[in-house]
Amino acid sequence: QKEVEQNSGPLSVPEGAIASLNCTYSDRVSQSFFWYRQYSGKSPELIMSIYSNGDKEDGRFTAQLNKASQYVSLLIRDSQPSDSATYLCAVNDGGYSTLTFGKGTMLLVSP
Amino acid sequence: GAGVSQSPRYKVAKRGQDVALRCDPISGHVSLFWYQQALGQGPEFLTYFQNEAQLDKSGLPSDRFFAERPEGSVSTLKIQRTQQEDSAVYLCASSREGSNQPQHFGDGTRLSIL
């Protein structure tokens, strides 16, 4: 059974700090990895996708993937109160297959 | 609109009633997914369509759940004889054709069974 593990949090950081969110997955054949942001009562919003080992940067966000360790992370630089949300890690094993989600990590950025 | 559209946004039904939830995917998106999200949990897969073909329904929790996409665009998720444990947010997502395509979600339908 595919599993995606995330610390539920909350992760509390002060405004302007770097927030580091982590995710591990169990299925070694997983090929694509996504981070979604979900505000309370809202739908998941795609913020990053990563497919190969290493880092991928997009604005204040950096996704890091290590397939050997089955680990993917999301760094948010210069955190803002508006970044306060639940961050969902999702894993896909390629093809048309569904996404397997973690339970999400709640991030709280204090002014 | 440009995004995935779901209706209704909220649905309240009495236990035992049938409900139908609608999803209108992003234009041109071949793949359509339904997920169920319980409070405090991540979304869990229910079923997947590629065009009008339902290729995977392994996540449907019981035979009371039925989904269709007859013309390869709009999809309907139907739940018969609803139970209290069916209360959740039902999310629809769509993506372009091809492997590893990111999925884009609608705002969901919050279903409450009394």
mmCIF file of C-alpha atoms in Angstrom:
data_model
loop_
_atom_site.group_PDB
_atom_site.id
_atom_site.type_symbol
_atom_site.label_atom_id
_atom_site.label_comp_id
_atom_site.label_asym_id
_atom_site.label_seq_id
_atom_site.Cartn_x
_atom_site.Cartn_y
_atom_site.Cartn_z
ATOM 1 C CA GLN A 1 0.000 0.000 0.000
ATOM 2 C CA LYS A 2 1.371 3.367 -1.005
ATOM 3 C CA GLU A 3 1.967 5.733 1.887
ATOM 4 C CA VAL A 4 2.898 9.378 2.057
ATOM 5 C CA GLU A 5 3.922 10.685 5.454
ATOM 6 C CA GLN A 6 3.936 14.253 6.664
ATOM 7 C CA ASN A 7 4.239 15.797 10.089
ATOM 8 C CA SER A 8 0.815 17.233 10.850
ATOM 9 C CA GLY A 9 2.259 20.233 12.683
ATOM 10 C CA PRO A 10 1.466 22.957 13.248
ATOM 11 C CA LEU A 11 4.796 24.322 12.133
ATOM 12 C CA SER A 12 5.109 27.847 13.502
ATOM 13 C CA VAL A 13 7.591 30.317 12.015
ATOM 14 C CA PRO A 14 7.945 34.094 12.331
ATOM 15 C CA GLU A 15 7.348 36.335 9.362
ATOM 16 C CA GLY A 16 10.415 36.541 7.142
ATOM 17 C CA ALA A 17 11.824 33.175 8.222
ATOM 18 C CA ILE A 18 12.334 30.052 6.106
ATOM 19 C CA ALA A 19 9.662 27.378 6.516
ATOM 20 C CA SER A 20 10.748 23.798 5.811
ATOM 21 C CA LEU A 21 8.106 21.179 5.094
ATOM 22 C CA ASN A 22 9.002 17.527 4.733
ATOM 23 C CA CYS A 23 7.444 14.447 3.186
ATOM 24 C CA THR A 24 8.464 10.796 2.840
ATOM 25 C CA TYR A 25 6.896 8.209 0.568
ATOM 26 C CA SER A 26 6.921 4.443 0.502
ATOM 27 C CA ASP A 27 6.623 3.502 -3.176
ATOM 28 C CA ARG A 28 10.034 3.395 -4.863
ATOM 29 C CA VAL A 29 8.526 3.575 -8.346
ATOM 30 C CA SER A 30 7.013 6.986 -7.664
ATOM 31 C CA GLN A 31 7.903 9.352 -10.473
ATOM 32 C CA SER A 32 6.283 12.700 -9.883
ATOM 33 C CA PHE A 33 5.799 14.764 -6.781
ATOM 34 C CA PHE A 34 3.574 17.718 -6.063
ATOM 35 C CA TRP A 35 3.032 20.239 -3.329
ATOM 36 C CA TYR A 36 -0.438 21.673 -2.877
ATOM 37 C CA ARG A 37 -1.471 24.509 -0.589
ATOM 38 C CA GLN A 38 -4.912 24.320 0.999
ATOM 39 C CA TYR A 39 -6.481 27.174 2.903
ATOM 40 C CA SER A 40 -9.154 26.270 5.413
ATOM 41 C CA GLY A 41 -12.394 25.470 3.612
ATOM 42 C CA LYS A 42 -10.806 25.799 0.195
ATOM 43 C CA SER A 43 -9.608 23.341 -2.436
ATOM 44 C CA PRO A 44 -5.976 22.261 -2.884
ATOM 45 C CA GLU A 45 -3.960 24.649 -5.065
ATOM 46 C CA LEU A 46 -0.925 23.370 -6.935
ATOM 47 C CA ILE A 47 2.195 25.328 -6.043
ATOM 48 C CA MET A 48 5.117 23.097 -7.086
ATOM 49 C CA SER A 49 5.836 19.973 -9.082
ATOM 50 C CA ILE A 50 9.147 18.112 -9.226
ATOM 51 C CA TYR A 51 10.134 15.062 -11.233
ATOM 52 C CA SER A 52 13.904 14.585 -10.913
ATOM 53 C CA ASN A 53 16.422 14.573 -8.105
ATOM 54 C CA GLY A 54 17.683 17.912 -6.909
ATOM 55 C CA ASP A 55 16.192 21.324 -6.350
ATOM 56 C CA LYS A 56 13.549 23.248 -8.260
ATOM 57 C CA GLU A 57 12.984 26.909 -7.483
ATOM 58 C CA ASP A 58 9.947 29.058 -8.248
ATOM 59 C CA GLY A 59 9.926 32.460 -6.613
ATOM 60 C CA ARG A 60 9.988 32.042 -2.844
ATOM 61 C CA PHE A 61 9.377 28.291 -3.127
ATOM 62 C CA THR A 62 11.998 25.557 -3.549
ATOM 63 C CA ALA A 63 11.141 21.887 -3.874
ATOM 64 C CA GLN A 64 13.826 19.314 -3.138
ATOM 65 C CA LEU A 65 13.686 15.662 -4.194
ATOM 66 C CA ASN A 66 15.868 12.752 -3.122
ATOM 67 C CA LYS A 67 14.595 9.539 -4.669
ATOM 68 C CA ALA A 68 17.234 7.380 -2.997
ATOM 69 C CA SER A 69 15.981 8.491 0.410
ATOM 70 C CA GLN A 70 12.357 8.670 -0.782
ATOM 71 C CA TYR A 71 12.133 12.184 0.532
ATOM 72 C CA VAL A 72 10.710 15.404 -0.848
ATOM 73 C CA SER A 73 10.645 18.781 0.826
ATOM 74 C CA LEU A 74 9.335 22.289 0.289
ATOM 75 C CA LEU A 75 11.153 25.394 1.452
ATOM 76 C CA ILE A 76 9.344 28.712 1.678
ATOM 77 C CA ARG A 77 11.655 31.694 1.957
ATOM 78 C CA ASP A 78 10.634 35.038 3.456
ATOM 79 C CA SER A 79 7.485 33.465 4.901
ATOM 80 C CA GLN A 80 4.424 35.693 4.991
ATOM 81 C CA PRO A 81 1.276 35.445 7.138
ATOM 82 C CA SER A 82 -0.608 34.733 3.900
ATOM 83 C CA ASP A 83 1.418 31.506 3.590
ATOM 84 C CA SER A 84 -0.425 30.160 6.632
ATOM 85 C CA ALA A 85 -2.245 27.110 5.304
ATOM 86 C CA THR A 86 -2.048 23.333 5.161
ATOM 87 C CA TYR A 87 0.547 22.018 2.719
ATOM 88 C CA LEU A 88 -0.216 18.679 1.097
ATOM 89 C CA CYS A 89 2.440 16.445 -0.395
ATOM 90 C CA ALA A 90 1.203 14.242 -3.248
ATOM 91 C CA VAL A 91 2.946 11.424 -5.087
ATOM 92 C CA ASN A 92 2.205 9.817 -8.454
ATOM 93 C CA ASP A 93 3.783 6.639 -9.815
ATOM 94 C CA GLY A 94 3.451 7.727 -13.411
ATOM 95 C CA GLY A 95 1.062 6.807 -16.141
ATOM 96 C CA TYR A 96 -2.480 7.859 -15.439
ATOM 97 C CA SER A 97 -2.287 6.775 -11.854
ATOM 98 C CA THR A 98 -3.962 8.657 -9.099
ATOM 99 C CA LEU A 99 -2.242 10.886 -6.595
ATOM 100 C CA THR A 100 -1.560 9.601 -3.111
ATOM 101 C CA PHE A 101 -1.686 12.434 -0.610
ATOM 102 C CA GLY A 102 -0.196 12.885 2.798
ATOM 103 C CA LYS A 103 -2.375 14.223 5.589
ATOM 104 C CA GLY A 104 -0.810 17.642 5.250
ATOM 105 C CA THR A 105 1.295 19.923 7.439
ATOM 106 C CA MET A 106 -0.291 23.024 8.894
ATOM 107 C CA LEU A 107 1.981 26.072 8.628
ATOM 108 C CA LEU A 108 1.420 29.126 10.814
ATOM 109 C CA VAL A 109 3.374 32.289 10.008
ATOM 110 C CA SER A 110 3.150 34.871 12.750
ATOM 111 C CA PRO A 111 3.520 38.616 12.007
ATOM 112 C CA GLY B 1 -14.449 30.005 -16.325
ATOM 113 C CA ALA B 2 -10.949 28.641 -16.668
ATOM 114 C CA GLY B 3 -10.943 26.327 -13.666
ATOM 115 C CA VAL B 4 -12.645 23.137 -12.544
ATOM 116 C CA SER B 5 -16.226 23.880 -11.560
ATOM 117 C CA GLN B 6 -18.167 21.805 -9.042
ATOM 118 C CA SER B 7 -21.778 22.021 -7.936
ATOM 119 C CA PRO B 8 -23.416 22.266 -5.560
ATOM 120 C CA ARG B 9 -20.863 23.782 -3.171
ATOM 121 C CA TYR B 10 -22.819 22.507 -0.192
ATOM 122 C CA LYS B 11 -25.288 19.665 0.046
ATOM 123 C CA VAL B 12 -27.270 18.551 3.064
ATOM 124 C CA ALA B 13 -29.214 15.312 2.823
ATOM 125 C CA LYS B 14 -31.007 12.993 5.170
ATOM 126 C CA ARG B 15 -29.631 9.531 5.706
ATOM 127 C CA GLY B 16 -30.963 7.206 3.041
ATOM 128 C CA GLN B 17 -31.411 9.838 0.340
ATOM 129 C CA ASP B 18 -29.573 9.758 -2.981
ATOM 130 C CA VAL B 19 -27.302 12.642 -3.977
ATOM 131 C CA ALA B 20 -25.612 13.688 -7.227
ATOM 132 C CA LEU B 21 -22.499 15.839 -7.396
ATOM 133 C CA ARG B 22 -21.389 17.508 -10.607
ATOM 134 C CA CYS B 23 -17.945 18.322 -11.959
ATOM 135 C CA ASP B 24 -17.119 20.392 -15.038
ATOM 136 C CA PRO B 25 -13.386 20.003 -15.798
ATOM 137 C CA ILE B 26 -11.008 22.440 -17.421
ATOM 138 C CA SER B 27 -11.694 22.573 -21.144
ATOM 139 C CA GLY B 28 -9.475 20.153 -23.037
ATOM 140 C CA HIS B 29 -8.487 18.121 -19.996
ATOM 141 C CA VAL B 30 -8.785 14.457 -20.830
ATOM 142 C CA SER B 31 -8.298 13.080 -17.340
ATOM 143 C CA LEU B 32 -10.783 13.546 -14.521
ATOM 144 C CA PHE B 33 -10.454 12.365 -10.929
ATOM 145 C CA TRP B 34 -12.764 12.266 -7.925
ATOM 146 C CA TYR B 35 -11.382 12.409 -4.383
ATOM 147 C CA GLN B 36 -12.961 12.322 -0.935
ATOM 148 C CA GLN B 37 -11.483 14.478 1.812
ATOM 149 C CA ALA B 38 -12.434 13.944 5.434
ATOM 150 C CA LEU B 39 -11.785 16.665 8.000
ATOM 151 C CA GLY B 40 -8.099 16.917 8.864
ATOM 152 C CA GLN B 41 -7.070 14.387 6.214
ATOM 153 C CA GLY B 42 -5.588 14.549 2.760
ATOM 154 C CA PRO B 43 -7.760 13.792 -0.260
ATOM 155 C CA GLU B 44 -8.288 10.092 -0.953
ATOM 156 C CA PHE B 45 -8.767 8.744 -4.450
ATOM 157 C CA LEU B 46 -12.193 7.499 -5.517
ATOM 158 C CA THR B 47 -12.196 7.062 -9.286
ATOM 159 C CA TYR B 48 -10.522 8.127 -12.544
ATOM 160 C CA PHE B 49 -11.764 8.790 -16.084
ATOM 161 C CA GLN B 50 -9.866 9.183 -19.299
ATOM 162 C CA ASN B 51 -12.360 10.817 -21.631
ATOM 163 C CA GLU B 52 -15.576 8.833 -21.137
ATOM 164 C CA ALA B 53 -13.855 5.645 -19.990
ATOM 165 C CA GLN B 54 -13.733 4.910 -16.280
ATOM 166 C CA LEU B 55 -10.288 3.345 -16.016
ATOM 167 C CA ASP B 56 -10.006 3.008 -12.264
ATOM 168 C CA LYS B 57 -12.744 2.853 -9.649
ATOM 169 C CA SER B 58 -10.768 1.049 -6.995
ATOM 170 C CA GLY B 59 -11.232 3.830 -4.459
ATOM 171 C CA LEU B 60 -15.026 3.833 -4.408
ATOM 172 C CA PRO B 61 -15.893 2.758 -0.843
ATOM 173 C CA SER B 62 -18.995 0.736 -1.664
ATOM 174 C CA ASP B 63 -21.409 -0.128 -4.436
ATOM 175 C CA ARG B 64 -23.536 2.808 -3.298
ATOM 176 C CA PHE B 65 -21.037 5.062 -5.067
ATOM 177 C CA PHE B 66 -21.289 5.449 -8.823
ATOM 178 C CA ALA B 67 -19.590 7.859 -11.226
ATOM 179 C CA GLU B 68 -20.068 8.579 -14.883
ATOM 180 C CA ARG B 69 -18.711 10.833 -17.609
ATOM 181 C CA PRO B 70 -20.841 9.908 -20.612
ATOM 182 C CA GLU B 71 -19.547 12.459 -23.136
ATOM 183 C CA GLY B 72 -16.024 12.759 -21.842
ATOM 184 C CA SER B 73 -16.529 16.173 -20.286
ATOM 185 C CA VAL B 74 -18.875 16.748 -17.332
ATOM 186 C CA SER B 75 -18.839 14.048 -14.677
ATOM 187 C CA THR B 76 -21.367 13.132 -12.021
ATOM 188 C CA LEU B 77 -20.664 11.303 -8.777
ATOM 189 C CA LYS B 78 -23.778 9.678 -7.384
ATOM 190 C CA ILE B 79 -24.178 8.294 -3.892
ATOM 191 C CA GLN B 80 -27.196 6.129 -3.227
ATOM 192 C CA ARG B 81 -28.787 5.505 0.171
ATOM 193 C CA THR B 82 -26.431 7.943 1.866
ATOM 194 C CA GLN B 83 -24.952 7.158 5.279
ATOM 195 C CA GLN B 84 -23.505 9.506 7.893
ATOM 196 C CA GLU B 85 -20.000 8.264 7.135
ATOM 197 C CA ASP B 86 -20.405 9.664 3.612
ATOM 198 C CA SER B 87 -20.165 13.185 5.060
ATOM 199 C CA ALA B 88 -16.999 14.727 3.594
ATOM 200 C CA VAL B 89 -15.772 17.127 0.955
ATOM 201 C CA TYR B 90 -15.833 15.617 -2.530
ATOM 202 C CA LEU B 91 -13.153 17.054 -4.779
ATOM 203 C CA CYS B 92 -12.914 16.805 -8.532
ATOM 204 C CA ALA B 93 -9.630 17.318 -10.368
ATOM 205 C CA SER B 94 -8.676 17.338 -14.019
ATOM 206 C CA SER B 95 -5.432 17.160 -15.950
ATOM 207 C CA ARG B 96 -4.063 17.109 -19.472
ATOM 208 C CA GLU B 97 -3.407 13.833 -21.239
ATOM 209 C CA GLY B 98 -0.073 12.210 -20.500
ATOM 210 C CA SER B 99 1.822 10.823 -17.595
ATOM 211 C CA ASN B 100 2.839 12.923 -14.617
ATOM 212 C CA GLN B 101 0.534 15.796 -15.529
ATOM 213 C CA PRO B 102 -0.385 17.973 -12.537
ATOM 214 C CA GLN B 103 -3.977 17.815 -11.403
ATOM 215 C CA HIS B 104 -6.025 20.948 -10.864
ATOM 216 C CA PHE B 105 -8.815 20.873 -8.303
ATOM 217 C CA GLY B 106 -12.265 22.357 -8.109
ATOM 218 C CA ASP B 107 -13.626 24.004 -4.970
ATOM 219 C CA GLY B 108 -15.336 20.792 -3.916
ATOM 220 C CA THR B 109 -18.778 19.860 -2.647
ATOM 221 C CA ARG B 110 -19.202 19.702 1.110
ATOM 222 C CA LEU B 111 -21.682 16.907 1.782
ATOM 223 C CA SER B 112 -23.386 16.619 5.149
ATOM 224 C CA ILE B 113 -25.605 13.648 5.912
ATOM 225 C CA LEU B 114 -28.012 14.127 8.808
#
